[in-house]
């Protein structure tokens, strides 16, 4: 997965995530919205209105004192944990 930081401050992060679509972006956005300290998480996948952008851009905003990059790490850890729990439940049911 290729990531490109577009903008970064202490409480805001915008990154382009190459090769992903709505499926992944909705999952990570949902996890971020459940992450402590995150005030907003959104993404844009709209090349026609975005000056030729072809890969989604994820934007995260956090409360003062909460680093946006650390919030992204916490959100991705939550996605991994949920996927692992699903895999365990699926294998137990089989």
PDB file of N, CA and C in Angstrom:
ATOM      1  N   UNK A   1       0.857  -1.172   0.000  1.00  0.00           N
ATOM      2  CA  UNK A   1       0.000   0.000   0.000  1.00  0.00           C
ATOM      3  C   UNK A   1       0.905   1.238   0.000  1.00  0.00           C
ATOM      4  N   UNK A   2       0.661   2.121  -0.939  1.00  0.00           N
ATOM      5  CA  UNK A   2       1.432   3.352  -1.028  1.00  0.00           C
ATOM      6  C   UNK A   2       0.641   4.496  -0.406  1.00  0.00           C
ATOM      7  N   UNK A   3       1.293   5.207   0.515  1.00  0.00           N
ATOM      8  CA  UNK A   3       0.690   6.362   1.172  1.00  0.00           C
ATOM      9  C   UNK A   3       1.514   7.594   0.851  1.00  0.00           C
ATOM     10  N   UNK A   4       0.828   8.710   0.642  1.00  0.00           N
ATOM     11  CA  UNK A   4       1.516   9.969   0.408  1.00  0.00           C
ATOM     12  C   UNK A   4       0.866  11.032   1.284  1.00  0.00           C
ATOM     13  N   UNK A   5       1.658  11.613   2.183  1.00  0.00           N
ATOM     14  CA  UNK A   5       1.149  12.667   3.051  1.00  0.00           C
ATOM     15  C   UNK A   5       0.955  13.929   2.224  1.00  0.00           C
ATOM     16  N   UNK A   6      -0.250  14.455   2.276  1.00  0.00           N
ATOM     17  CA  UNK A   6      -0.580  15.679   1.549  1.00  0.00           C
ATOM     18  C   UNK A   6      -0.452  16.878   2.475  1.00  0.00           C
ATOM     19  N   UNK A   7      -0.932  16.723   3.708  1.00  0.00           N
ATOM     20  CA  UNK A   7      -0.887  17.806   4.685  1.00  0.00           C
ATOM     21  C   UNK A   7      -0.830  17.186   6.072  1.00  0.00           C
ATOM     22  N   UNK A   8      -0.012  17.769   6.953  1.00  0.00           N
ATOM     23  CA  UNK A   8       0.098  17.256   8.313  1.00  0.00           C
ATOM     24  C   UNK A   8       0.326  18.395   9.277  1.00  0.00           C
ATOM     25  N   UNK A   9      -0.487  18.417  10.317  1.00  0.00           N
ATOM     26  CA  UNK A   9      -0.250  19.284  11.467  1.00  0.00           C
ATOM     27  C   UNK A   9      -0.463  18.401  12.691  1.00  0.00           C
ATOM     28  N   UNK A  10      -0.369  18.971  13.872  1.00  0.00           N
ATOM     29  CA  UNK A  10      -0.540  18.159  15.080  1.00  0.00           C
ATOM     30  C   UNK A  10      -1.928  17.520  15.153  1.00  0.00           C
ATOM     31  N   UNK A  11      -2.949  18.233  14.724  1.00  0.00           N
ATOM     32  CA  UNK A  11      -4.313  17.741  14.877  1.00  0.00           C
ATOM     33  C   UNK A  11      -5.029  17.441  13.566  1.00  0.00           C
ATOM     34  N   UNK A  12      -4.302  17.453  12.456  1.00  0.00           N
ATOM     35  CA  UNK A  12      -4.938  17.150  11.169  1.00  0.00           C
ATOM     36  C   UNK A  12      -3.947  16.436  10.261  1.00  0.00           C
ATOM     37  N   UNK A  13      -4.469  15.467   9.537  1.00  0.00           N
ATOM     38  CA  UNK A  13      -3.654  14.689   8.619  1.00  0.00           C
ATOM     39  C   UNK A  13      -4.473  14.398   7.372  1.00  0.00           C
ATOM     40  N   UNK A  14      -3.897  14.638   6.204  1.00  0.00           N
ATOM     41  CA  UNK A  14      -4.505  14.251   4.931  1.00  0.00           C
ATOM     42  C   UNK A  14      -3.491  13.399   4.189  1.00  0.00           C
ATOM     43  N   UNK A  15      -3.905  12.187   3.827  1.00  0.00           N
ATOM     44  CA  UNK A  15      -3.018  11.284   3.104  1.00  0.00           C
ATOM     45  C   UNK A  15      -3.738  10.679   1.908  1.00  0.00           C
ATOM     46  N   UNK A  16      -2.991  10.491   0.848  1.00  0.00           N
ATOM     47  CA  UNK A  16      -3.494   9.816  -0.338  1.00  0.00           C
ATOM     48  C   UNK A  16      -3.134   8.342  -0.202  1.00  0.00           C
ATOM     49  N   UNK A  17      -4.097   7.476  -0.452  1.00  0.00           N
ATOM     50  CA  UNK A  17      -3.893   6.037  -0.304  1.00  0.00           C
ATOM     51  C   UNK A  17      -4.074   5.402  -1.677  1.00  0.00           C
ATOM     52  N   UNK A  18      -2.971   5.039  -2.297  1.00  0.00           N
ATOM     53  CA  UNK A  18      -2.989   4.548  -3.675  1.00  0.00           C
ATOM     54  C   UNK A  18      -3.664   3.191  -3.791  1.00  0.00           C
ATOM     55  N   UNK A  19      -4.486   3.051  -4.808  1.00  0.00           N
ATOM     56  CA  UNK A  19      -5.052   1.767  -5.178  1.00  0.00           C
ATOM     57  C   UNK A  19      -6.231   1.294  -4.356  1.00  0.00           C
ATOM     58  N   UNK A  20      -6.737   2.099  -3.448  1.00  0.00           N
ATOM     59  CA  UNK A  20      -7.863   1.669  -2.619  1.00  0.00           C
ATOM     60  C   UNK A  20      -9.172   2.235  -3.153  1.00  0.00           C
ATOM     61  N   UNK A  21     -10.280   1.644  -2.698  1.00  0.00           N
ATOM     62  CA  UNK A  21     -11.594   2.084  -3.146  1.00  0.00           C
ATOM     63  C   UNK A  21     -12.499   2.301  -1.935  1.00  0.00           C
ATOM     64  N   UNK A  22     -13.799   2.450  -2.181  1.00  0.00           N
ATOM     65  CA  UNK A  22     -14.746   2.734  -1.108  1.00  0.00           C
ATOM     66  C   UNK A  22     -14.754   1.642  -0.034  1.00  0.00           C
ATOM     67  N   UNK A  23     -14.536   0.402  -0.414  1.00  0.00           N
ATOM     68  CA  UNK A  23     -14.592  -0.687   0.555  1.00  0.00           C
ATOM     69  C   UNK A  23     -13.598  -0.457   1.686  1.00  0.00           C
ATOM     70  N   UNK A  24     -12.344  -0.292   1.351  1.00  0.00           N
ATOM     71  CA  UNK A  24     -11.325  -0.071   2.380  1.00  0.00           C
ATOM     72  C   UNK A  24     -11.515   1.276   3.066  1.00  0.00           C
ATOM     73  N   UNK A  25     -11.805   2.301   2.290  1.00  0.00           N
ATOM     74  CA  UNK A  25     -11.901   3.645   2.856  1.00  0.00           C
ATOM     75  C   UNK A  25     -13.035   3.756   3.873  1.00  0.00           C
ATOM     76  N   UNK A  26     -14.157   3.101   3.618  1.00  0.00           N
ATOM     77  CA  UNK A  26     -15.251   3.121   4.586  1.00  0.00           C
ATOM     78  C   UNK A  26     -14.876   2.391   5.873  1.00  0.00           C
ATOM     79  N   UNK A  27     -14.146   1.306   5.750  1.00  0.00           N
ATOM     80  CA  UNK A  27     -13.721   0.555   6.936  1.00  0.00           C
ATOM     81  C   UNK A  27     -12.794   1.407   7.804  1.00  0.00           C
ATOM     82  N   UNK A  28     -11.782   2.002   7.199  1.00  0.00           N
ATOM     83  CA  UNK A  28     -10.832   2.791   7.984  1.00  0.00           C
ATOM     84  C   UNK A  28     -11.494   4.051   8.533  1.00  0.00           C
ATOM     85  N   UNK A  29     -12.364   4.669   7.759  1.00  0.00           N
ATOM     86  CA  UNK A  29     -13.084   5.852   8.246  1.00  0.00           C
ATOM     87  C   UNK A  29     -13.946   5.498   9.449  1.00  0.00           C
ATOM     88  N   UNK A  30     -14.654   4.387   9.371  1.00  0.00           N
ATOM     89  CA  UNK A  30     -15.498   3.959  10.486  1.00  0.00           C
ATOM     90  C   UNK A  30     -14.693   3.692  11.742  1.00  0.00           C
ATOM     91  N   UNK A  31     -13.559   3.033  11.593  1.00  0.00           N
ATOM     92  CA  UNK A  31     -12.702   2.757  12.744  1.00  0.00           C
ATOM     93  C   UNK A  31     -12.165   4.049  13.344  1.00  0.00           C
ATOM     94  N   UNK A  32     -11.804   4.992  12.494  1.00  0.00           N
ATOM     95  CA  UNK A  32     -11.289   6.266  12.992  1.00  0.00           C
ATOM     96  C   UNK A  32     -12.357   7.036  13.757  1.00  0.00           C
ATOM     97  N   UNK A  33     -13.596   6.995  13.287  1.00  0.00           N
ATOM     98  CA  UNK A  33     -14.672   7.704  13.969  1.00  0.00           C
ATOM     99  C   UNK A  33     -14.962   7.112  15.344  1.00  0.00           C
ATOM    100  N   UNK A  34     -14.548   5.867  15.573  1.00  0.00           N
ATOM    101  CA  UNK A  34     -14.698   5.227  16.884  1.00  0.00           C
ATOM    102  C   UNK A  34     -13.447   5.383  17.751  1.00  0.00           C
ATOM    103  N   UNK A  35     -12.412   6.039  17.237  1.00  0.00           N
ATOM    104  CA  UNK A  35     -11.145   6.202  17.939  1.00  0.00           C
ATOM    105  C   UNK A  35     -11.197   7.428  18.842  1.00  0.00           C
ATOM    106  N   UNK A  36     -10.776   7.249  20.091  1.00  0.00           N
ATOM    107  CA  UNK A  36     -10.775   8.349  21.058  1.00  0.00           C
ATOM    108  C   UNK A  36      -9.937   9.513  20.542  1.00  0.00           C
ATOM    109  N   UNK A  37     -10.491  10.710  20.664  1.00  0.00           N
ATOM    110  CA  UNK A  37      -9.775  11.914  20.271  1.00  0.00           C
ATOM    111  C   UNK A  37      -9.981  12.346  18.835  1.00  0.00           C
ATOM    112  N   UNK A  38     -10.578  11.491  18.011  1.00  0.00           N
ATOM    113  CA  UNK A  38     -10.835  11.847  16.615  1.00  0.00           C
ATOM    114  C   UNK A  38     -12.156  12.614  16.546  1.00  0.00           C
ATOM    115  N   UNK A  39     -12.101  13.813  15.989  1.00  0.00           N
ATOM    116  CA  UNK A  39     -13.318  14.626  15.867  1.00  0.00           C
ATOM    117  C   UNK A  39     -13.955  14.515  14.493  1.00  0.00           C
ATOM    118  N   UNK A  40     -13.164  14.137  13.484  1.00  0.00           N
ATOM    119  CA  UNK A  40     -13.697  13.973  12.130  1.00  0.00           C
ATOM    120  C   UNK A  40     -12.773  13.057  11.332  1.00  0.00           C
ATOM    121  N   UNK A  41     -13.387  12.255  10.493  1.00  0.00           N
ATOM    122  CA  UNK A  41     -12.646  11.400   9.562  1.00  0.00           C
ATOM    123  C   UNK A  41     -13.493  11.298   8.304  1.00  0.00           C
ATOM    124  N   UNK A  42     -12.870  11.601   7.180  1.00  0.00           N
ATOM    125  CA  UNK A  42     -13.587  11.561   5.916  1.00  0.00           C
ATOM    126  C   UNK A  42     -12.607  11.215   4.797  1.00  0.00           C
ATOM    127  N   UNK A  43     -13.156  10.882   3.661  1.00  0.00           N
ATOM    128  CA  UNK A  43     -12.305  10.640   2.499  1.00  0.00           C
ATOM    129  C   UNK A  43     -12.992  11.151   1.255  1.00  0.00           C
ATOM    130  N   UNK A  44     -12.172  11.402   0.231  1.00  0.00           N
ATOM    131  CA  UNK A  44     -12.671  11.896  -1.042  1.00  0.00           C
ATOM    132  C   UNK A  44     -12.141  11.003  -2.156  1.00  0.00           C
ATOM    133  N   UNK A  45     -13.051  10.487  -2.954  1.00  0.00           N
ATOM    134  CA  UNK A  45     -12.684   9.721  -4.150  1.00  0.00           C
ATOM    135  C   UNK A  45     -13.517  10.291  -5.293  1.00  0.00           C
ATOM    136  N   UNK A  46     -13.069  11.406  -5.827  1.00  0.00           N
ATOM    137  CA  UNK A  46     -13.860  12.076  -6.839  1.00  0.00           C
ATOM    138  C   UNK A  46     -12.945  12.790  -7.822  1.00  0.00           C
ATOM    139  N   UNK A  47     -12.358  12.053  -8.752  1.00  0.00           N
ATOM    140  CA  UNK A  47     -11.362  12.658  -9.639  1.00  0.00           C
ATOM    141  C   UNK A  47     -11.862  13.843 -10.461  1.00  0.00           C
ATOM    142  N   UNK A  48     -13.108  13.816 -10.883  1.00  0.00           N
ATOM    143  CA  UNK A  48     -13.586  14.893 -11.743  1.00  0.00           C
ATOM    144  C   UNK A  48     -13.611  16.238 -11.018  1.00  0.00           C
ATOM    145  N   UNK A  49     -13.997  16.239  -9.758  1.00  0.00           N
ATOM    146  CA  UNK A  49     -14.084  17.495  -9.017  1.00  0.00           C
ATOM    147  C   UNK A  49     -12.818  17.786  -8.210  1.00  0.00           C
ATOM    148  N   UNK A  50     -11.831  16.910  -8.267  1.00  0.00           N
ATOM    149  CA  UNK A  50     -10.650  17.073  -7.419  1.00  0.00           C
ATOM    150  C   UNK A  50      -9.382  17.325  -8.224  1.00  0.00           C
ATOM    151  N   UNK A  51      -9.498  17.919  -9.371  1.00  0.00           N
ATOM    152  CA  UNK A  51      -8.333  18.286 -10.146  1.00  0.00           C
ATOM    153  C   UNK A  51      -7.559  17.099 -10.687  1.00  0.00           C
ATOM    154  N   UNK A  52      -8.240  16.010 -11.014  1.00  0.00           N
ATOM    155  CA  UNK A  52      -7.571  14.863 -11.592  1.00  0.00           C
ATOM    156  C   UNK A  52      -7.105  13.818 -10.598  1.00  0.00           C
ATOM    157  N   UNK A  53      -7.455  13.980  -9.342  1.00  0.00           N
ATOM    158  CA  UNK A  53      -7.093  13.010  -8.322  1.00  0.00           C
ATOM    159  C   UNK A  53      -7.647  11.637  -8.694  1.00  0.00           C
ATOM    160  N   UNK A  54      -6.839  10.611  -8.605  1.00  0.00           N
ATOM    161  CA  UNK A  54      -7.309   9.275  -8.944  1.00  0.00           C
ATOM    162  C   UNK A  54      -7.313   8.333  -7.744  1.00  0.00           C
ATOM    163  N   UNK A  55      -6.624   8.668  -6.675  1.00  0.00           N
ATOM    164  CA  UNK A  55      -6.595   7.836  -5.475  1.00  0.00           C
ATOM    165  C   UNK A  55      -7.305   8.569  -4.342  1.00  0.00           C
ATOM    166  N   UNK A  56      -7.908   7.808  -3.414  1.00  0.00           N
ATOM    167  CA  UNK A  56      -8.646   8.455  -2.324  1.00  0.00           C
ATOM    168  C   UNK A  56      -7.722   9.216  -1.373  1.00  0.00           C
ATOM    169  N   UNK A  57      -8.265  10.300  -0.837  1.00  0.00           N
ATOM    170  CA  UNK A  57      -7.559  11.097   0.165  1.00  0.00           C
ATOM    171  C   UNK A  57      -8.335  11.005   1.469  1.00  0.00           C
ATOM    172  N   UNK A  58      -7.667  10.511   2.499  1.00  0.00           N
ATOM    173  CA  UNK A  58      -8.234  10.381   3.832  1.00  0.00           C
ATOM    174  C   UNK A  58      -7.824  11.598   4.644  1.00  0.00           C
ATOM    175  N   UNK A  59      -8.795  12.225   5.319  1.00  0.00           N
ATOM    176  CA  UNK A  59      -8.512  13.368   6.181  1.00  0.00           C
ATOM    177  C   UNK A  59      -8.997  13.057   7.587  1.00  0.00           C
ATOM    178  N   UNK A  60      -8.107  13.287   8.541  1.00  0.00           N
ATOM    179  CA  UNK A  60      -8.396  13.026   9.955  1.00  0.00           C
ATOM    180  C   UNK A  60      -8.184  14.317  10.724  1.00  0.00           C
ATOM    181  N   UNK A  61      -9.132  14.650  11.595  1.00  0.00           N
ATOM    182  CA  UNK A  61      -8.994  15.790  12.500  1.00  0.00           C
ATOM    183  C   UNK A  61      -9.155  15.267  13.919  1.00  0.00           C
ATOM    184  N   UNK A  62      -8.318  15.783  14.819  1.00  0.00           N
ATOM    185  CA  UNK A  62      -8.344  15.311  16.201  1.00  0.00           C
ATOM    186  C   UNK A  62      -8.470  16.484  17.168  1.00  0.00           C
ATOM    187  N   UNK A  63      -8.792  16.128  18.416  1.00  0.00           N
ATOM    188  CA  UNK A  63      -8.830  17.121  19.479  1.00  0.00           C
ATOM    189  C   UNK A  63      -7.422  17.632  19.747  1.00  0.00           C
ATOM    190  N   UNK A  64      -7.338  18.789  20.323  1.00  0.00           N
ATOM    191  CA  UNK A  64      -6.053  19.358  20.725  1.00  0.00           C
ATOM    192  C   UNK A  64      -5.350  18.362  21.651  1.00  0.00           C
ATOM    193  N   UNK A  65      -4.080  18.115  21.401  1.00  0.00           N
ATOM    194  CA  UNK A  65      -3.308  17.192  22.231  1.00  0.00           C
ATOM    195  C   UNK A  65      -3.332  15.751  21.751  1.00  0.00           C
ATOM    196  N   UNK A  66      -4.128  15.454  20.730  1.00  0.00           N
ATOM    197  CA  UNK A  66      -4.184  14.103  20.164  1.00  0.00           C
ATOM    198  C   UNK A  66      -3.534  14.156  18.783  1.00  0.00           C
ATOM    199  N   UNK A  67      -2.425  13.460  18.619  1.00  0.00           N
ATOM    200  CA  UNK A  67      -1.702  13.468  17.346  1.00  0.00           C
ATOM    201  C   UNK A  67      -2.488  12.696  16.291  1.00  0.00           C
ATOM    202  N   UNK A  68      -2.710  13.306  15.151  1.00  0.00           N
ATOM    203  CA  UNK A  68      -3.505  12.692  14.085  1.00  0.00           C
ATOM    204  C   UNK A  68      -2.859  11.416  13.554  1.00  0.00           C
ATOM    205  N   UNK A  69      -1.537  11.390  13.469  1.00  0.00           N
ATOM    206  CA  UNK A  69      -0.845  10.196  12.984  1.00  0.00           C
ATOM    207  C   UNK A  69      -0.998   9.035  13.964  1.00  0.00           C
ATOM    208  N   UNK A  70      -0.935   9.327  15.257  1.00  0.00           N
ATOM    209  CA  UNK A  70      -1.156   8.289  16.264  1.00  0.00           C
ATOM    210  C   UNK A  70      -2.601   7.799  16.224  1.00  0.00           C
ATOM    211  N   UNK A  71      -3.542   8.694  15.974  1.00  0.00           N
ATOM    212  CA  UNK A  71      -4.946   8.295  15.849  1.00  0.00           C
ATOM    213  C   UNK A  71      -5.131   7.358  14.660  1.00  0.00           C
ATOM    214  N   UNK A  72      -4.424   7.633  13.557  1.00  0.00           N
ATOM    215  CA  UNK A  72      -4.488   6.743  12.393  1.00  0.00           C
ATOM    216  C   UNK A  72      -3.950   5.361  12.764  1.00  0.00           C
ATOM    217  N   UNK A  73      -2.872   5.317  13.498  1.00  0.00           N
ATOM    218  CA  UNK A  73      -2.317   4.039  13.935  1.00  0.00           C
ATOM    219  C   UNK A  73      -3.313   3.293  14.823  1.00  0.00           C
ATOM    220  N   UNK A  74      -3.949   3.994  15.755  1.00  0.00           N
ATOM    221  CA  UNK A  74      -4.942   3.364  16.625  1.00  0.00           C
ATOM    222  C   UNK A  74      -6.128   2.839  15.812  1.00  0.00           C
ATOM    223  N   UNK A  75      -6.559   3.610  14.826  1.00  0.00           N
ATOM    224  CA  UNK A  75      -7.671   3.172  13.982  1.00  0.00           C
ATOM    225  C   UNK A  75      -7.326   1.947  13.164  1.00  0.00           C
ATOM    226  N   UNK A  76      -6.132   1.899  12.613  1.00  0.00           N
ATOM    227  CA  UNK A  76      -5.739   0.729  11.831  1.00  0.00           C
ATOM    228  C   UNK A  76      -5.562  -0.494  12.721  1.00  0.00           C
ATOM    229  N   UNK A  77      -5.070  -0.291  13.942  1.00  0.00           N
ATOM    230  CA  UNK A  77      -4.974  -1.409  14.891  1.00  0.00           C
ATOM    231  C   UNK A  77      -6.358  -1.985  15.196  1.00  0.00           C
ATOM    232  N   UNK A  78      -7.360  -1.105  15.311  1.00  0.00           N
ATOM    233  CA  UNK A  78      -8.731  -1.558  15.569  1.00  0.00           C
ATOM    234  C   UNK A  78      -9.269  -2.374  14.399  1.00  0.00           C
ATOM    235  N   UNK A  79      -8.955  -1.966  13.165  1.00  0.00           N
ATOM    236  CA  UNK A  79      -9.392  -2.724  11.984  1.00  0.00           C
ATOM    237  C   UNK A  79      -8.758  -4.113  11.991  1.00  0.00           C
ATOM    238  N   UNK A  80      -7.480  -4.173  12.290  1.00  0.00           N
ATOM    239  CA  UNK A  80      -6.777  -5.461  12.332  1.00  0.00           C
ATOM    240  C   UNK A  80      -7.390  -6.363  13.402  1.00  0.00           C
ATOM    241  N   UNK A  81      -7.669  -5.803  14.568  1.00  0.00           N
ATOM    242  CA  UNK A  81      -8.263  -6.586  15.652  1.00  0.00           C
ATOM    243  C   UNK A  81      -9.639  -7.123  15.259  1.00  0.00           C
ATOM    244  N   UNK A  82     -10.460  -6.290  14.624  1.00  0.00           N
ATOM    245  CA  UNK A  82     -11.795  -6.734  14.197  1.00  0.00           C
ATOM    246  C   UNK A  82     -11.687  -7.827  13.134  1.00  0.00           C
ATOM    247  N   UNK A  83     -10.756  -7.677  12.214  1.00  0.00           N
ATOM    248  CA  UNK A  83     -10.577  -8.697  11.177  1.00  0.00           C
ATOM    249  C   UNK A  83     -10.105 -10.011  11.790  1.00  0.00           C
ATOM    250  N   UNK A  84      -9.187  -9.945  12.742  1.00  0.00           N
ATOM    251  CA  UNK A  84      -8.717 -11.154  13.420  1.00  0.00           C
ATOM    252  C   UNK A  84      -9.847 -11.826  14.195  1.00  0.00           C
ATOM    253  N   UNK A  85     -10.670 -11.026  14.879  1.00  0.00           N
ATOM    254  CA  UNK A  85     -11.805 -11.586  15.622  1.00  0.00           C
ATOM    255  C   UNK A  85     -12.800 -12.247  14.681  1.00  0.00           C
ATOM    256  N   UNK A  86     -13.047 -11.628  13.533  1.00  0.00           N
ATOM    257  CA  UNK A  86     -13.953 -12.219  12.554  1.00  0.00           C
ATOM    258  C   UNK A  86     -13.393 -13.546  12.036  1.00  0.00           C
ATOM    259  N   UNK A  87     -12.110 -13.563  11.728  1.00  0.00           N
ATOM    260  CA  UNK A  87     -11.478 -14.782  11.230  1.00  0.00           C
ATOM    261  C   UNK A  87     -11.590 -15.900  12.261  1.00  0.00           C
ATOM    262  N   UNK A  88     -11.325 -15.584  13.523  1.00  0.00           N
ATOM    263  CA  UNK A  88     -11.430 -16.589  14.592  1.00  0.00           C
ATOM    264  C   UNK A  88     -12.858 -17.110  14.719  1.00  0.00           C
ATOM    265  N   UNK A  89     -13.843 -16.215  14.667  1.00  0.00           N
ATOM    266  CA  UNK A  89     -15.238 -16.625  14.777  1.00  0.00           C
ATOM    267  C   UNK A  89     -15.652 -17.474  13.575  1.00  0.00           C
ATOM    268  N   UNK A  90     -15.207 -17.095  12.396  1.00  0.00           N
ATOM    269  CA  UNK A  90     -15.543 -17.845  11.201  1.00  0.00           C
ATOM    270  C   UNK A  90     -14.958 -19.253  11.259  1.00  0.00           C
ATOM    271  N   UNK A  91     -13.692 -19.347  11.647  1.00  0.00           N
ATOM    272  CA  UNK A  91     -13.047 -20.660  11.736  1.00  0.00           C
ATOM    273  C   UNK A  91     -13.685 -21.529  12.811  1.00  0.00           C
ATOM    274  N   UNK A  92     -14.133 -20.919  13.907  1.00  0.00           N
ATOM    275  CA  UNK A  92     -14.796 -21.673  14.979  1.00  0.00           C
ATOM    276  C   UNK A  92     -16.145 -22.194  14.525  1.00  0.00           C
ATOM    277  N   UNK A  93     -16.796 -21.468  13.644  1.00  0.00           N
ATOM    278  CA  UNK A  93     -18.128 -21.863  13.170  1.00  0.00           C
ATOM    279  C   UNK A  93     -18.060 -22.941  12.083  1.00  0.00           C
ATOM    280  N   UNK A  94     -16.921 -23.070  11.439  1.00  0.00           N
ATOM    281  CA  UNK A  94     -16.811 -23.992  10.322  1.00  0.00           C
ATOM    282  C   UNK A  94     -16.672 -25.412  10.739  1.00  0.00           C
TER     283      UNK A  94
END
